[in-house]
PDB file of C-alpha atoms and ligand atoms in Angstrom:
ATOM      1  CA  MET J 270     105.109  49.633 148.306  1.00 47.00           C
ATOM      2  CA  THR J 271     108.426  50.547 146.206  1.00 70.00           C
ATOM      3  CA  GLU J 272     109.716  54.328 145.052  1.00 83.00           C
ATOM      4  CA  PRO J 273     109.520  54.446 141.025  1.00 90.00           C
ATOM      5  CA  ARG J 274     112.734  56.131 139.790  1.00 94.00           C
ATOM      6  CA  GLN J 275     113.327  59.823 140.101  1.00 94.00           C
ATOM      7  CA  VAL J 276     112.687  61.969 136.947  1.00 97.00           C
ATOM      8  CA  ILE J 277     115.812  63.715 136.256  1.00 98.00           C
ATOM      9  CA  ILE J 278     116.588  66.570 133.459  1.00 98.00           C
ATOM     10  CA  ALA J 279     119.779  68.076 133.706  1.00 98.00           C
ATOM     11  CA  GLY J 280     120.910  71.291 131.714  1.00 98.00           C
ATOM     12  CA  ASN J 281     124.155  71.239 130.960  1.00 98.00           C
ATOM     13  CA  TRP J 282     124.768  74.525 130.054  1.00 98.00           C
ATOM     14  CA  LYS J 283     129.324  74.192 129.071  1.00 98.00           C
ATOM     15  CA  MET J 284     131.302  77.118 128.244  1.00 98.00           C
ATOM     16  CA  ASN J 285     128.212  79.326 127.539  1.00 98.00           C
ATOM     17  CA  SER J 286     126.535  82.363 129.088  1.00 98.00           C
ATOM     18  CA  THR J 287     128.159  85.376 131.853  1.00 98.00           C
ATOM     19  CA  PRO J 288     127.737  86.001 135.098  1.00 98.00           C
ATOM     20  CA  GLY J 289     125.738  88.505 133.621  1.00 98.00           C
ATOM     21  CA  GLY J 290     123.544  87.109 132.170  1.00 98.00           C
ATOM     22  CA  ALA J 291     123.045  83.352 133.591  1.00 98.00           C
ATOM     23  CA  GLY J 292     120.950  84.449 136.723  1.00 98.00           C
ATOM     24  CA  GLN J 293     118.541  85.491 134.018  1.00 98.00           C
ATOM     25  CA  LEU J 294     118.755  83.072 132.024  1.00 98.00           C
ATOM     26  CA  ALA J 295     118.124  80.349 135.114  1.00 98.00           C
ATOM     27  CA  ALA J 296     115.550  82.424 136.058  1.00 98.00           C
ATOM     28  CA  ASP J 297     113.709  82.149 133.349  1.00 98.00           C
ATOM     29  CA  ILE J 298     114.405  78.051 132.798  1.00 98.00           C
ATOM     30  CA  ALA J 299     113.099  77.788 135.867  1.00 98.00           C
ATOM     31  CA  ALA J 300     109.968  79.571 135.653  1.00 98.00           C
ATOM     32  CA  ALA J 301     108.708  77.418 132.115  1.00 98.00           C
ATOM     33  CA  THR J 302     109.643  74.097 133.979  1.00 98.00           C
ATOM     34  CA  ARG J 303     107.657  74.028 137.302  1.00 97.00           C
ATOM     35  CA  VAL J 304     106.612  70.414 137.228  1.00 96.00           C
ATOM     36  CA  ASP J 305     108.126  69.432 140.335  1.00 93.00           C
ATOM     37  CA  SER J 306     107.649  65.766 140.155  1.00 96.00           C
ATOM     38  CA  VAL J 307     110.657  66.377 137.899  1.00 98.00           C
ATOM     39  CA  SER J 308     113.881  67.006 139.555  1.00 98.00           C
ATOM     40  CA  ARG J 309     115.612  69.437 137.490  1.00 98.00           C
ATOM     41  CA  VAL J 310     119.253  70.925 137.522  1.00 98.00           C
ATOM     42  CA  ILE J 311     121.021  73.746 135.822  1.00 98.00           C
ATOM     43  CA  CYS J 312     125.003  72.830 135.735  1.00 99.00           C
ATOM     44  CA  PRO J 313     126.554  76.257 133.906  1.00 98.00           C
ATOM     45  CA  PRO J 314     130.215  77.481 134.245  1.00 98.00           C
ATOM     46  CA  TYR J 315     131.976  77.661 137.409  1.00 98.00           C
ATOM     47  CA  VAL J 316     131.852  81.503 137.037  1.00 98.00           C
ATOM     48  CA  CYS J 317     127.897  80.881 136.442  1.00 98.00           C
ATOM     49  CA  LEU J 318     127.392  78.957 139.497  1.00 98.00           C
ATOM     50  CA  ALA J 319     127.058  81.923 141.852  1.00 98.00           C
ATOM     51  CA  PRO J 320     124.380  84.249 139.725  1.00 98.00           C
ATOM     52  CA  VAL J 321     122.741  81.005 139.147  1.00 98.00           C
ATOM     53  CA  GLY J 322     122.169  80.044 142.615  1.00 98.00           C
ATOM     54  CA  ALA J 323     121.115  83.442 143.327  1.00 98.00           C
ATOM     55  CA  ALA J 324     118.239  83.214 140.504  1.00 98.00           C
ATOM     56  CA  LEU J 325     117.217  79.747 141.645  1.00 98.00           C
ATOM     57  CA  GLY J 326     116.682  80.456 145.071  1.00 97.00           C
ATOM     58  CA  GLY J 327     113.685  79.215 146.182  1.00 96.00           C
ATOM     59  CA  THR J 328     112.492  77.115 142.205  1.00 98.00           C
ATOM     60  CA  GLY J 329     113.100  74.525 143.242  1.00 97.00           C
ATOM     61  CA  VAL J 330     115.679  74.106 140.706  1.00 98.00           C
ATOM     62  CA  ALA J 331     119.098  72.743 141.966  1.00 98.00           C
ATOM     63  CA  VAL J 332     122.663  74.062 140.676  1.00 98.00           C
ATOM     64  CA  GLY J 333     125.361  71.478 139.583  1.00 98.00           C
ATOM     65  CA  ALA J 334     129.134  72.083 138.274  1.00 98.00           C
ATOM     66  CA  GLN J 335     130.509  70.850 135.174  1.00 98.00           C
ATOM     67  CA  ASN J 336     133.432  69.074 136.783  1.00 98.00           C
ATOM     68  CA  VAL J 337     135.229  68.456 140.181  1.00 98.00           C
ATOM     69  CA  HIS J 338     139.244  68.119 140.580  1.00 98.00           C
ATOM     70  CA  SER J 339     140.261  64.577 140.542  1.00 98.00           C
ATOM     71  CA  GLU J 340     142.556  65.597 143.936  1.00 98.00           C
ATOM     72  CA  SER J 341     141.049  67.030 147.226  1.00 98.00           C
ATOM     73  CA  ALA J 342     143.458  70.418 146.905  1.00 98.00           C
ATOM     74  CA  GLY J 343     146.951  71.737 146.267  1.00 98.00           C
ATOM     75  CA  ALA J 344     149.661  72.275 143.688  1.00 98.00           C
ATOM     76  CA  PHE J 345     146.501  72.588 140.042  1.00 98.00           C
ATOM     77  CA  THR J 346     146.587  76.350 138.466  1.00 98.00           C
ATOM     78  CA  GLY J 347     143.616  76.945 137.823  1.00 97.00           C
ATOM     79  CA  GLU J 348     141.317  74.110 138.591  1.00 98.00           C
ATOM     80  CA  VAL J 349     138.601  73.643 141.386  1.00 98.00           C
ATOM     81  CA  SER J 350     138.389  71.225 143.405  1.00 98.00           C
ATOM     82  CA  ALA J 351     134.570  69.961 145.444  1.00 98.00           C
ATOM     83  CA  ALA J 352     134.890  71.691 148.491  1.00 98.00           C
ATOM     84  CA  MET J 353     135.215  74.934 146.613  1.00 98.00           C
ATOM     85  CA  LEU J 354     131.677  73.632 145.429  1.00 98.00           C
ATOM     86  CA  VAL J 355     129.999  73.147 148.571  1.00 98.00           C
ATOM     87  CA  GLY J 356     127.241  76.563 149.150  1.00 98.00           C
ATOM     88  CA  LEU J 357     128.111  76.999 144.941  1.00 98.00           C
ATOM     89  CA  ALA J 358     126.965  73.808 143.549  1.00 98.00           C
ATOM     90  CA  THR J 359     124.999  70.555 144.728  1.00 98.00           C
ATOM     91  CA  TRP J 360     125.769  68.494 142.276  1.00 98.00           C
ATOM     92  CA  SER J 361     128.567  68.063 139.294  1.00 98.00           C
ATOM     93  CA  ILE J 362     129.146  66.398 136.180  1.00 98.00           C
ATOM     94  CA  ILE J 363     131.662  63.631 136.143  1.00 98.00           C
ATOM     95  CA  GLY J 364     133.381  62.042 133.017  1.00 98.00           C
ATOM     96  CA  HIS J 365     131.532  64.248 130.537  1.00 98.00           C
ATOM     97  CA  SER J 366     133.320  62.465 127.387  1.00 97.00           C
ATOM     98  CA  GLU J 367     134.134  66.693 126.366  1.00 97.00           C
ATOM     99  CA  ARG J 368     136.855  66.333 128.502  1.00 98.00           C
ATOM    100  CA  ARG J 369     137.591  62.809 127.955  1.00 98.00           C
ATOM    101  CA  ARG J 370     138.499  63.714 124.145  1.00 97.00           C
ATOM    102  CA  ASP J 371     140.092  67.571 125.078  1.00 97.00           C
ATOM    103  CA  GLN J 372     141.813  66.830 128.670  1.00 97.00           C
ATOM    104  CA  GLY J 373     142.762  62.788 128.458  1.00 97.00           C
ATOM    105  CA  GLU J 374     139.875  62.195 131.230  1.00 98.00           C
ATOM    106  CA  THR J 375     140.455  58.310 132.157  1.00 98.00           C
ATOM    107  CA  ASP J 376     137.596  55.809 134.472  1.00 98.00           C
ATOM    108  CA  GLU J 377     140.821  55.852 136.953  1.00 98.00           C
ATOM    109  CA  LEU J 378     140.916  60.189 137.026  1.00 98.00           C
ATOM    110  CA  VAL J 379     137.016  59.759 136.694  1.00 98.00           C
ATOM    111  CA  ALA J 380     136.524  57.250 140.058  1.00 98.00           C
ATOM    112  CA  ARG J 381     139.131  59.588 141.713  1.00 98.00           C
ATOM    113  CA  LYS J 382     136.567  63.008 141.104  1.00 98.00           C
ATOM    114  CA  LEU J 383     133.671  60.374 141.975  1.00 98.00           C
ATOM    115  CA  VAL J 384     135.125  59.858 145.682  1.00 98.00           C
ATOM    116  CA  ARG J 385     135.862  63.887 145.727  1.00 98.00           C
ATOM    117  CA  CYS J 386     132.369  64.100 144.907  1.00 98.00           C
ATOM    118  CA  THR J 387     131.334  61.455 148.183  1.00 97.00           C
ATOM    119  CA  GLU J 388     133.444  63.723 150.472  1.00 98.00           C
ATOM    120  CA  ASN J 389     131.700  67.228 149.873  1.00 98.00           C
ATOM    121  CA  GLY J 390     128.324  65.951 149.621  1.00 98.00           C
ATOM    122  CA  LEU J 391     128.392  66.501 145.655  1.00 98.00           C
ATOM    123  CA  ARG J 392     125.465  64.259 144.179  1.00 98.00           C
ATOM    124  CA  ALA J 393     127.536  62.926 140.876  1.00 98.00           C
ATOM    125  CA  ILE J 394     126.004  62.563 137.472  1.00 98.00           C
ATOM    126  CA  MET J 395     128.549  60.461 136.081  1.00 98.00           C
ATOM    127  CA  CYS J 396     128.826  60.487 132.119  1.00 98.00           C
ATOM    128  CA  VAL J 397     129.809  57.283 129.944  1.00 98.00           C
ATOM    129  CA  GLY J 398     129.611  56.225 126.162  1.00 98.00           C
ATOM    130  CA  GLU J 399     130.595  55.018 123.187  1.00 97.00           C
ATOM    131  CA  GLN J 400     131.670  55.680 120.547  1.00 96.00           C
ATOM    132  CA  LEU J 401     130.694  56.186 117.076  1.00 95.00           C
ATOM    133  CA  ALA J 402     133.060  53.170 115.328  1.00 95.00           C
ATOM    134  CA  GLU J 403     132.277  50.852 118.650  1.00 96.00           C
ATOM    135  CA  ARG J 404     128.712  51.680 118.548  1.00 95.00           C
ATOM    136  CA  ARG J 405     128.944  50.656 114.739  1.00 94.00           C
ATOM    137  CA  SER J 406     131.110  47.189 115.237  1.00 97.00           C
ATOM    138  CA  GLY J 407     128.975  45.968 117.561  1.00 96.00           C
ATOM    139  CA  LYS J 408     131.136  46.882 120.925  1.00 97.00           C
ATOM    140  CA  ALA J 409     128.781  49.547 122.598  1.00 97.00           C
ATOM    141  CA  GLU J 410     128.284  47.504 125.080  1.00 97.00           C
ATOM    142  CA  ALA J 411     131.670  46.229 125.643  1.00 98.00           C
ATOM    143  CA  THR J 412     132.806  49.417 125.832  1.00 98.00           C
ATOM    144  CA  VAL J 413     130.508  51.060 128.656  1.00 98.00           C
ATOM    145  CA  ARG J 414     130.965  47.611 130.377  1.00 98.00           C
ATOM    146  CA  GLY J 415     134.598  48.009 130.421  1.00 98.00           C
ATOM    147  CA  GLN J 416     134.686  52.676 131.015  1.00 98.00           C
ATOM    148  CA  LEU J 417     132.192  51.104 134.350  1.00 97.00           C
ATOM    149  CA  GLU J 418     134.255  48.281 135.585  1.00 96.00           C
ATOM    150  CA  ARG J 419     138.162  50.051 134.924  1.00 98.00           C
ATOM    151  CA  MET J 420     136.004  53.053 137.676  1.00 97.00           C
ATOM    152  CA  LEU J 421     134.853  50.350 139.881  1.00 95.00           C
ATOM    153  CA  ALA J 422     138.274  48.398 139.920  1.00 96.00           C
ATOM    154  CA  GLU J 423     139.270  51.978 140.986  1.00 97.00           C
ATOM    155  CA  LEU J 424     137.276  52.396 144.333  1.00 96.00           C
ATOM    156  CA  SER J 425     138.097  49.163 145.246  1.00 94.00           C
ATOM    157  CA  ARG J 426     141.496  50.184 144.952  1.00 97.00           C
ATOM    158  CA  LEU J 427     140.529  53.079 146.528  1.00 96.00           C
ATOM    159  CA  GLY J 428     138.865  51.598 149.314  1.00 95.00           C
ATOM    160  CA  ALA J 429     135.659  53.452 148.355  1.00 94.00           C
ATOM    161  CA  ALA J 430     132.140  52.596 147.994  1.00 91.00           C
ATOM    162  CA  LEU J 431     129.398  54.128 144.685  1.00 92.00           C
ATOM    163  CA  PRO J 432     127.421  56.957 146.775  1.00 93.00           C
ATOM    164  CA  VAL J 433     124.273  56.050 147.168  1.00 90.00           C
ATOM    165  CA  ASP J 434     122.776  58.809 145.143  1.00 94.00           C
ATOM    166  CA  LEU J 435     124.816  57.887 141.506  1.00 96.00           C
ATOM    167  CA  VAL J 436     123.207  59.067 138.733  1.00 97.00           C
ATOM    168  CA  ILE J 437     125.091  57.682 135.954  1.00 98.00           C
ATOM    169  CA  ALA J 438     124.364  59.856 132.161  1.00 98.00           C
ATOM    170  CA  TYR J 439     124.711  56.961 129.230  1.00 98.00           C
ATOM    171  CA  GLU J 440     125.849  59.807 126.354  1.00 97.00           C
ATOM    172  CA  PRO J 441     126.582  57.584 123.433  1.00 97.00           C
ATOM    173  CA  VAL J 442     129.560  59.745 122.220  1.00 96.00           C
ATOM    174  CA  TRP J 443     128.457  60.583 118.429  1.00 95.00           C
ATOM    175  CA  ALA J 444     125.320  61.757 119.297  1.00 95.00           C
ATOM    176  CA  ILE J 445     126.668  65.095 121.578  1.00 94.00           C
ATOM    177  CA  GLY J 446     126.201  68.304 119.521  1.00 92.00           C
ATOM    178  CA  THR J 447     125.159  66.618 116.393  1.00 93.00           C
ATOM    179  CA  GLY J 448     121.549  66.137 116.097  1.00 91.00           C
ATOM    180  CA  LEU J 449     121.811  62.539 115.727  1.00 90.00           C
ATOM    181  CA  THR J 450     120.089  60.289 118.377  1.00 90.00           C
ATOM    182  CA  ALA J 451     120.504  56.549 120.168  1.00 92.00           C
ATOM    183  CA  ARG J 452     117.216  54.780 118.940  1.00 95.00           C
ATOM    184  CA  GLY J 453     115.389  54.407 122.857  1.00 97.00           C
ATOM    185  CA  ALA J 454     115.432  51.312 122.842  1.00 97.00           C
ATOM    186  CA  ASP J 455     119.593  51.026 122.677  1.00 96.00           C
ATOM    187  CA  ALA J 456     119.755  53.012 124.809  1.00 97.00           C
ATOM    188  CA  ALA J 457     117.336  51.498 127.381  1.00 98.00           C
ATOM    189  CA  ALA J 458     119.704  48.482 126.664  1.00 97.00           C
ATOM    190  CA  MET J 459     122.391  50.438 128.172  1.00 98.00           C
ATOM    191  CA  ALA J 460     119.972  51.418 130.865  1.00 97.00           C
ATOM    192  CA  GLN J 461     120.135  47.227 132.503  1.00 96.00           C
ATOM    193  CA  LEU J 462     124.048  46.682 130.824  1.00 96.00           C
ATOM    194  CA  ILE J 463     124.745  50.326 133.995  1.00 96.00           C
ATOM    195  CA  ARG J 464     122.238  48.060 136.014  1.00 95.00           C
ATOM    196  CA  ALA J 465     123.047  44.879 135.818  1.00 94.00           C
ATOM    197  CA  VAL J 466     127.164  45.621 136.120  1.00 94.00           C
ATOM    198  CA  LEU J 467     126.846  48.345 139.167  1.00 93.00           C
ATOM    199  CA  GLY J 468     124.308  46.030 140.687  1.00 88.00           C
ATOM    200  CA  ASP J 469     127.226  43.322 140.138  1.00 80.00           C
ATOM    201  CA  ALA J 470     129.131  45.019 142.494  1.00 76.00           C
ATOM    202  CA  GLY J 471     127.098  44.608 145.308  1.00 68.00           C
ATOM    203  CA  ALA J 472     126.634  48.533 146.026  1.00 64.00           C
ATOM    204  CA  ALA J 473     123.693  49.768 147.429  1.00 60.00           C
ATOM    205  CA  ASN J 474     121.545  51.727 145.435  1.00 64.00           C
ATOM    206  CA  ALA J 475     123.493  50.617 142.137  1.00 68.00           C
ATOM    207  CA  GLY J 476     120.722  48.108 141.264  1.00 78.00           C
ATOM    208  CA  ALA J 477     116.779  48.539 139.962  1.00 84.00           C
ATOM    209  CA  ASP J 478     116.770  51.962 142.186  1.00 89.00           C
ATOM    210  CA  LEU J 479     120.051  53.982 139.495  1.00 94.00           C
ATOM    211  CA  PRO J 480     118.850  56.407 137.556  1.00 96.00           C
ATOM    212  CA  VAL J 481     120.157  56.270 134.529  1.00 97.00           C
ATOM    213  CA  LEU J 482     120.031  59.134 132.198  1.00 98.00           C
ATOM    214  CA  TYR J 483     120.304  59.809 128.668  1.00 97.00           C
ATOM    215  CA  GLY J 484     122.637  62.254 126.786  1.00 97.00           C
ATOM    216  CA  GLY J 485     123.437  63.206 122.887  1.00 96.00           C
ATOM    217  CA  SER J 486     121.140  65.610 120.600  1.00 95.00           C
ATOM    218  CA  VAL J 487     117.779  65.760 123.689  1.00 97.00           C
ATOM    219  CA  THR J 488     115.996  68.034 121.918  1.00 97.00           C
ATOM    220  CA  SER J 489     111.635  68.247 122.890  1.00 98.00           C
ATOM    221  CA  ALA J 490     111.530  66.816 119.972  1.00 97.00           C
ATOM    222  CA  THR J 491     114.022  64.201 120.301  1.00 96.00           C
ATOM    223  CA  ILE J 492     112.805  63.435 124.067  1.00 97.00           C
ATOM    224  CA  ASP J 493     109.949  61.662 123.736  1.00 96.00           C
ATOM    225  CA  GLU J 494     111.783  58.172 121.961  1.00 96.00           C
ATOM    226  CA  PHE J 495     113.927  58.149 125.157  1.00 97.00           C
ATOM    227  CA  LEU J 496     111.470  58.968 128.200  1.00 97.00           C
ATOM    228  CA  ALA J 497     109.161  55.914 126.496  1.00 96.00           C
ATOM    229  CA  GLU J 498     111.437  53.976 127.810  1.00 97.00           C
ATOM    230  CA  PRO J 499     110.929  52.782 131.595  1.00 96.00           C
ATOM    231  CA  ASP J 500     114.606  51.990 131.914  1.00 97.00           C
ATOM    232  CA  ILE J 501     115.838  55.344 131.067  1.00 98.00           C
ATOM    233  CA  ASP J 502     114.883  58.319 134.019  1.00 98.00           C
ATOM    234  CA  GLY J 503     115.146  61.458 132.227  1.00 98.00           C
ATOM    235  CA  ALA J 504     117.923  63.396 130.757  1.00 98.00           C
ATOM    236  CA  LEU J 505     121.135  64.993 130.537  1.00 98.00           C
ATOM    237  CA  VAL J 506     120.170  68.453 127.622  1.00 98.00           C
ATOM    238  CA  GLY J 507     123.417  70.181 126.344  1.00 98.00           C
ATOM    239  CA  GLY J 508     122.937  72.435 123.837  1.00 97.00           C
ATOM    240  CA  ALA J 509     118.347  72.406 124.604  1.00 98.00           C
ATOM    241  CA  SER J 510     119.812  72.879 127.443  1.00 98.00           C
ATOM    242  CA  LEU J 511     120.453  77.105 127.084  1.00 98.00           C
ATOM    243  CA  LYS J 512     117.082  77.559 125.491  1.00 98.00           C
ATOM    244  CA  VAL J 513     113.931  78.849 127.518  1.00 98.00           C
ATOM    245  CA  ASP J 514     111.496  77.056 125.271  1.00 98.00           C
ATOM    246  CA  GLU J 515     112.726  73.718 125.107  1.00 98.00           C
ATOM    247  CA  MET J 516     113.649  72.932 128.002  1.00 98.00           C
ATOM    248  CA  ALA J 517     109.702  73.772 129.141  1.00 98.00           C
ATOM    249  CA  GLY J 518     109.133  71.426 126.485  1.00 98.00           C
ATOM    250  CA  ILE J 519     111.478  68.848 127.242  1.00 98.00           C
ATOM    251  CA  VAL J 520     110.190  69.414 131.082  1.00 98.00           C
ATOM    252  CA  ALA J 521     106.847  68.982 130.100  1.00 98.00           C
ATOM    253  CA  ARG J 522     107.261  65.154 129.199  1.00 98.00           C
ATOM    254  CA  ALA J 523     109.857  64.202 131.687  1.00 98.00           C
ATOM    255  CA  GLY J 524     106.269  65.407 133.842  1.00 98.00           C
ATOM    256  CA  LEU J 525     104.437  62.170 132.761  1.00 97.00           C
ATOM    257  CA  THR J 526     106.747  60.343 132.835  1.00 97.00           C
ATOM    258  CA  ALA J 527     107.162  60.714 136.714  1.00 97.00           C
ATOM    259  CA  ALA J 528     103.275  60.919 137.013  1.00 96.00           C
ATOM    260  CA  ALA J 529     102.575  57.762 135.103  1.00 95.00           C
ATOM    261  CA  ARG J 530     104.669  56.283 138.012  1.00 95.00           C
ATOM    262  CA  ALA J 531     103.801  57.339 140.670  1.00 94.00           C
ATOM    263  CA  LYS J 532     100.532  56.508 139.299  1.00 93.00           C
ATOM    264  CA  SER J 533     101.506  52.346 138.601  1.00 90.00           C
ATOM    265  CA  ALA J 534     103.219  52.992 142.107  1.00 88.00           C
ATOM    266  CA  GLY J 535     100.151  53.454 143.720  1.00 83.00           C
ATOM    267  CA  ALA J 536      98.466  51.252 141.580  1.00 85.00           C
ATOM    268  CA  ALA J 537     100.819  47.928 142.590  1.00 82.00           C
ATOM    269  CA  ALA J 538     100.072  49.642 146.264  1.00 80.00           C
ATOM    270  CA  ARG J 539      97.226  48.966 146.459  1.00 75.00           C
TER     271      ARG J 539
HETATM  272  P1  PGA M 638     123.630  67.985 123.208  1.00 66.09           P
HETATM  273  O1  PGA M 638     125.387  67.837 124.756  1.00 66.09           O
HETATM  274  O2  PGA M 638     122.743  67.687 124.106  1.00 66.09           O
HETATM  275  O3  PGA M 638     124.162  69.445 122.678  1.00 66.09           O
HETATM  276  O4  PGA M 638     124.372  66.641 122.448  1.00 66.09           O
HETATM  277  C1  PGA M 638     124.866  66.727 125.585  1.00 66.09           C
HETATM  278  C2  PGA M 638     125.726  66.666 126.487  1.00 66.09           C
HETATM  279  O5  PGA M 638     126.754  66.924 125.948  1.00 66.09           O
HETATM  280  O6  PGA M 638     125.549  66.302 127.669  1.00 66.09           O
END
């Protein structure tokens, strides 16, 4: 029986919460989202990783970082390496569009971050997505294809392979924090393109099995549009991930998708 793709809901807290309050918020979210069939991840700021990890012990909710440095160690003041996160996080977001915008991160740099994640056993959620002008001019798919191909070229230059547990988040930049969302069908088409580009690279697990999440103004009211698409495997949630009720609604909806996938996989096996 082919295993259905995992349904994943990851919360990106961005630069919100404090070490004093983060543990309680994480515990409240874990208690309100007890759906074991959904892989749940909370990505708080670095300084909140320890209290969030302590609060999430035994809940089944994983802890993720929001970024790692592209080098292993060295004279990089204020930066955090993937090795430093071992024991604090098991996942990391890389290549988020806010970092591409504010820190000038390139696809090549993101590829090096991916290598650091793999070396240290962190499961990466790599973000890709187009700007509004690119979507309007019909270049959205070419933009995302270009991002993936530059990332793959850098991996190949480094002699590194795509990790088998990679997750891609398709996040149209114009949908992040704006209240605008992509259409489910457009996000699904992009997920197909992402699987095709990475599958063509011949990497294990990069084709049909690759989880692709949607991100950009996901709430309990907008999640259905995306999870109704068989090509979309969950969401990377920003603003709404700080709200317990919102996360409860999003994860409950994701649980329906996970249950439907398990049922159809079971039926196919009979
Ligand atoms: P948003 O952010 O849900 O607040 O739009 C999503 C993200 O940046 O990952």
